[in-house]
C-alpha atoms as a printed R data frame, in Angstrom:
    type eleno elety resid chain resno       x       y       z
1   ATOM     1    CA   GLU     A     1 181.948 155.460 312.037
2   ATOM     2    CA   ALA     A     2 181.473 153.814 308.644
3   ATOM     3    CA   GLY     A     3 184.327 155.462 306.736
4   ATOM     4    CA   PHE     A     4 186.395 153.351 304.366
5   ATOM     5    CA   ARG     A     5 190.096 153.109 303.759
6   ATOM     6    CA   SER     A     6 191.697 152.413 300.416
7   ATOM     7    CA   GLU     A     7 192.473 148.872 301.625
8   ATOM     8    CA   ASP     A     8 188.733 148.218 301.937
9   ATOM     9    CA   VAL     A     9 188.238 148.637 298.207
10  ATOM    10    CA   SER     A    10 191.623 147.517 296.901
11  ATOM    11    CA   SER     A    11 190.286 144.266 295.509
12  ATOM    12    CA   LEU     A    12 187.734 145.987 293.289
13  ATOM    13    CA   GLY     A    13 190.017 146.407 290.301
14  ATOM    14    CA   GLY     A    14 192.741 144.664 288.374
15  ATOM    15    CA   ASP     A    15 196.475 145.036 288.659
16  ATOM    16    CA   LYS     A    16 196.960 148.281 286.749
17  ATOM    17    CA   ASP     A    17 197.346 151.660 288.345
18  ATOM    18    CA   LEU     A    18 196.060 155.084 287.243
19  ATOM    19    CA   TRP     A    19 198.512 155.246 284.343
20  ATOM    20    CA   GLY     A    20 197.980 151.720 283.039
21  ATOM    21    CA   GLU     A    21 201.271 150.372 284.390
22  ATOM    22    CA   GLU     A    22 201.579 146.920 285.874
23  ATOM    23    CA   ASP     A    23 202.067 146.935 289.603
24  ATOM    24    CA   GLU     A    24 203.195 143.456 290.575
25  ATOM    25    CA   THR     A    25 203.206 144.150 294.308
26  ATOM    26    CA   LYS     A    26 199.639 145.462 294.215
27  ATOM    27    CA   ALA     A    27 198.508 142.444 292.169
28  ATOM    28    CA   GLN     A    28 200.117 140.011 294.617
29  ATOM    29    CA   LYS     A    29 198.589 141.814 297.612
30  ATOM    30    CA   GLN     A    30 195.166 141.821 295.956
31  ATOM    31    CA   SER     A    31 195.233 138.105 295.224
32  ATOM    32    CA   SER     A    32 196.357 137.244 298.775
33  ATOM    33    CA   ASP     A    33 193.805 139.566 300.372
34  ATOM    34    CA   THR     A    34 190.835 138.568 298.205
35  ATOM    35    CA   GLN     A    35 188.869 136.909 301.012
36  ATOM    36    CA   SER     A    36 189.251 139.737 303.532
37  ATOM    37    CA   SER     A    37 188.763 142.423 300.885
38  ATOM    38    CA   MET     A    38 185.631 140.792 299.580
39  ATOM    39    CA   SER     A    39 184.127 140.923 303.055
40  ATOM    40    CA   SER     A    40 185.025 144.645 303.160
41  ATOM    41    CA   LEU     A    41 183.424 145.094 299.760
42  ATOM    42    CA   ASP     A    42 180.314 143.228 300.878
43  ATOM    43    CA   LYS     A    43 180.136 145.422 303.985
44  ATOM    44    CA   MET     A    44 180.578 148.568 301.886
45  ATOM    45    CA   VAL     A    45 177.892 147.520 299.408
46  ATOM    46    CA   GLU     A    46 175.520 146.647 302.250
47  ATOM    47    CA   ILE     A    47 176.009 150.045 303.907
48  ATOM    48    CA   ILE     A    48 175.627 151.977 300.658
49  ATOM    49    CA   GLU     A    49 172.523 150.068 299.614
50  ATOM    50    CA   SER     A    50 170.913 150.650 303.008
51  ATOM    51    CA   LEU     A    51 171.308 154.421 302.793
52  ATOM    52    CA   ASP     A    52 168.242 156.482 302.182
53  ATOM    53    CA   CYS     A    53 168.299 159.812 300.493
54  ATOM    54    CA   LYS     A    54 167.894 161.844 303.679
55  ATOM    55    CA   PHE     A    55 168.333 165.312 302.297
56  ATOM    56    CA   GLY     A    56 166.290 167.382 299.895
57  ATOM    57    CA   SER     A    57 162.689 167.173 298.932
58  ATOM    58    CA   GLY     A    58 161.147 163.741 298.558
59  ATOM    59    CA   ASN     A    59 159.460 164.932 295.380
60  ATOM    60    CA   ASP     A    60 162.727 165.964 293.735
61  ATOM    61    CA   PHE     A    61 163.397 163.847 290.619
62  ATOM    62    CA   TRP     A    62 166.984 163.022 291.625
63  ATOM    63    CA   ASN     A    63 165.990 161.984 295.115
64  ATOM    64    CA   GLN     A    64 163.252 159.720 293.759
65  ATOM    65    CA   GLN     A    65 165.925 157.952 291.686
66  ATOM    66    CA   TRP     A    66 168.208 157.448 294.721
67  ATOM    67    CA   ARG     A    67 168.023 153.630 294.834
68  ATOM    68    CA   ARG     A    68 168.724 153.338 291.119
69  ATOM    69    CA   LEU     A    69 171.648 155.707 291.377
70  ATOM    70    CA   VAL     A    70 173.155 153.861 294.346
71  ATOM    71    CA   ALA     A    71 172.774 150.516 292.537
72  ATOM    72    CA   CYS     A    72 174.561 151.961 289.498
73  ATOM    73    CA   PHE     A    73 177.383 153.333 291.684
74  ATOM    74    CA   VAL     A    74 177.814 149.951 293.401
75  ATOM    75    CA   ASP     A    75 177.942 148.264 289.986
76  ATOM    76    CA   ILE     A    76 180.690 150.663 288.873
77  ATOM    77    CA   LEU     A    77 182.651 150.123 292.095
78  ATOM    78    CA   GLN     A    78 182.536 146.368 291.575
79  ATOM    79    CA   ASP     A    79 183.761 146.652 287.979
80  ATOM    80    CA   LYS     A    80 187.490 145.906 287.665
81  ATOM    81    CA   LYS     A    81 187.811 148.777 285.201
82  ATOM    82    CA   SER     A    82 187.204 151.240 288.058
83  ATOM    83    CA   ASN     A    83 190.398 150.364 289.954
84  ATOM    84    CA   HIS     A    84 192.183 153.548 288.873
85  ATOM    85    CA   LEU     A    85 189.293 155.696 290.125
86  ATOM    86    CA   ILE     A    86 188.949 154.306 293.639
87  ATOM    87    CA   GLU     A    87 191.800 155.937 295.565
88  ATOM    88    CA   PRO     A    88 192.983 159.547 295.572
89  ATOM    89    CA   VAL     A    89 195.907 160.174 293.218
90  ATOM    90    CA   ASP     A    90 199.366 159.816 294.770
91  ATOM    91    CA   GLU     A    91 201.166 163.054 293.786
92  ATOM    92    CA   GLU     A    92 204.561 161.764 294.945
93  ATOM    93    CA   ARG     A    93 204.256 158.679 292.768
94  ATOM    94    CA   LEU     A    94 203.426 160.846 289.778
95  ATOM    95    CA   GLU     A    95 206.558 162.895 290.302
96  ATOM    96    CA   SER     A    96 208.668 159.761 290.687
97  ATOM    97    CA   ILE     A    97 207.624 158.456 287.254
98  ATOM    98    CA   GLY     A    98 208.021 161.820 285.524
99  ATOM    99    CA   LYS     A    99 204.354 162.725 285.152
100 ATOM   100    CA   PRO     A   100 203.034 166.259 285.626
101 ATOM   101    CA   ARG     A   101 201.619 167.231 289.004
102 ATOM   102    CA   TYR     A   102 198.005 166.105 289.155
103 ATOM   103    CA   ARG     A   103 196.780 169.337 290.714
104 ATOM   104    CA   SER     A   104 198.420 171.378 287.962
105 ATOM   105    CA   ILE     A   105 195.849 169.865 285.573
106 ATOM   106    CA   ILE     A   106 192.958 168.888 287.858
107 ATOM   107    CA   LYS     A   107 191.513 171.712 289.955
108 ATOM   108    CA   ASN     A   108 188.975 169.628 291.908
109 ATOM   109    CA   PRO     A   109 190.502 166.190 292.589
110 ATOM   110    CA   LEU     A   110 188.032 163.564 293.702
111 ATOM   111    CA   SER     A   111 188.004 159.779 294.044
112 ATOM   112    CA   PHE     A   112 185.308 157.191 294.610
113 ATOM   113    CA   LEU     A   113 186.779 156.580 298.072
114 ATOM   114    CA   CYS     A   114 186.127 160.233 299.017
115 ATOM   115    CA   ILE     A   115 182.539 159.902 297.785
116 ATOM   116    CA   LEU     A   116 182.035 156.649 299.713
117 ATOM   117    CA   ASN     A   117 183.320 158.178 302.915
118 ATOM   118    CA   ALA     A   118 181.012 161.182 302.587
119 ATOM   119    CA   MET     A   119 178.034 158.908 301.839
120 ATOM   120    CA   THR     A   120 178.596 156.530 304.711
121 ATOM   121    CA   LYS     A   121 179.997 158.663 307.524
122 ATOM   122    CA   LYS     A   122 177.843 157.996 310.553
123 ATOM   123    CA   ASN     A   123 175.994 161.143 311.627
124 ATOM   124    CA   GLY     A   124 177.635 162.926 308.716
125 ATOM   125    CA   ASN     A   125 176.006 165.502 306.514
126 ATOM   126    CA   GLY     A   126 177.026 163.974 303.186
127 ATOM   127    CA   LEU     A   127 179.451 166.774 302.357
128 ATOM   128    CA   LEU     A   128 182.777 165.911 300.765
129 ATOM   129    CA   GLU     A   129 185.785 166.510 303.001
130 ATOM   130    CA   ASN     A   130 189.136 168.069 302.089
131 ATOM   131    CA   THR     A   131 187.791 169.729 298.973
132 ATOM   132    CA   SER     A   132 186.435 173.081 297.919
133 ATOM   133    CA   LEU     A   133 183.443 171.350 296.324
134 ATOM   134    CA   SER     A   134 180.126 171.778 298.101
135 ATOM   135    CA   PHE     A   135 178.527 168.546 296.879
136 ATOM   136    CA   ASN     A   136 176.221 166.776 299.322
137 ATOM   137    CA   VAL     A   137 176.539 163.217 298.033
138 ATOM   138    CA   ARG     A   138 173.455 162.133 299.945
139 ATOM   139    CA   THR     A   139 171.372 163.989 297.397
140 ATOM   140    CA   GLY     A   140 170.865 162.470 293.994
141 ATOM   141    CA   LYS     A   141 171.898 165.449 291.886
142 ATOM   142    CA   ASP     A   142 175.141 166.062 293.808
143 ATOM   143    CA   LEU     A   143 176.017 162.355 293.844
144 ATOM   144    CA   ILE     A   144 175.662 162.247 290.071
145 ATOM   145    CA   GLN     A   145 177.884 165.323 289.695
146 ATOM   146    CA   ALA     A   146 180.524 163.905 292.040
147 ATOM   147    CA   ILE     A   147 180.686 160.518 290.293
148 ATOM   148    CA   ASP     A   148 180.878 162.165 286.879
149 ATOM   149    CA   LEU     A   149 183.631 164.515 288.099
150 ATOM   150    CA   VAL     A   150 185.777 161.474 288.964
151 ATOM   151    CA   PHE     A   151 185.371 160.268 285.361
152 ATOM   152    CA   LEU     A   152 186.029 163.709 283.893
153 ATOM   153    CA   ASN     A   153 189.155 164.197 286.019
154 ATOM   154    CA   SER     A   154 190.558 160.887 284.795
155 ATOM   155    CA   LEU     A   155 189.862 161.791 281.177
156 ATOM   156    CA   ALA     A   156 191.361 165.275 281.546
157 ATOM   157    CA   PHE     A   157 194.524 164.084 283.259
158 ATOM   158    CA   ASN     A   158 195.192 161.186 280.916
159 ATOM   159    CA   GLY     A   159 194.621 163.235 277.746
160 ATOM   160    CA   LYS     A   160 193.207 162.175 274.407
161 ATOM   161    CA   GLU     A   161 195.741 159.434 273.734
162 ATOM   162    CA   ARG     A   162 194.114 156.038 273.337
163 ATOM   163    CA   THR     A   163 195.143 154.104 276.424
164 ATOM   164    CA   GLN     A   164 193.549 151.316 278.429
165 ATOM   165    CA   VAL     A   165 192.906 153.732 281.297
166 ATOM   166    CA   ARG     A   166 191.067 156.138 278.960
167 ATOM   167    CA   ASN     A   167 189.075 153.293 277.376
168 ATOM   168    CA   ASN     A   168 188.100 151.918 280.800
169 ATOM   169    CA   THR     A   169 187.032 155.357 282.000
170 ATOM   170    CA   LEU     A   170 184.937 155.955 278.871
171 ATOM   171    CA   LYS     A   171 183.242 152.546 279.224
172 ATOM   172    CA   LEU     A   172 182.406 153.170 282.871
173 ATOM   173    CA   ARG     A   173 181.121 156.660 282.126
174 ATOM   174    CA   LYS     A   174 178.917 155.264 279.365
175 ATOM   175    CA   LYS     A   175 177.585 152.627 281.783
176 ATOM   176    CA   PHE     A   176 176.858 155.404 284.271
177 ATOM   177    CA   TRP     A   177 174.983 157.622 281.825
């Protein structure tokens, strides 16, 4: 099974969490695990790039653009600005720092890790797990919608205040579109 854990992609970003706060422990762990994490990242990139768009019509515009879309997604994953989008949001951590419950604002939570797992699950159907969304991320159109939903969720939760997290999300979304 080719599923990924959050540890497999932990070295992708910098040392700031979802809310732009320094996390010294995470930064220390990332620097000490760089070698092993990079091999996980290389493995992940290799698996994603080897995927073919196996569902839908071959003549569909989105499916014809599959390779381009996957390359763009890999580029975003490798960008340090995407660190806050990789893992699912930790609701308990939010509560502990006095933030509102994530699910009280975001109705369809999604992370890049969830998308990666759906894309790469051996003998899987490409459907996202543990969500009410019916995206099949092995089709171009649904992959685009899922990736953009991760960006939109981040923007909605973090509000309109100018923060580094918001700026990073906007830059990545612009790169994507």
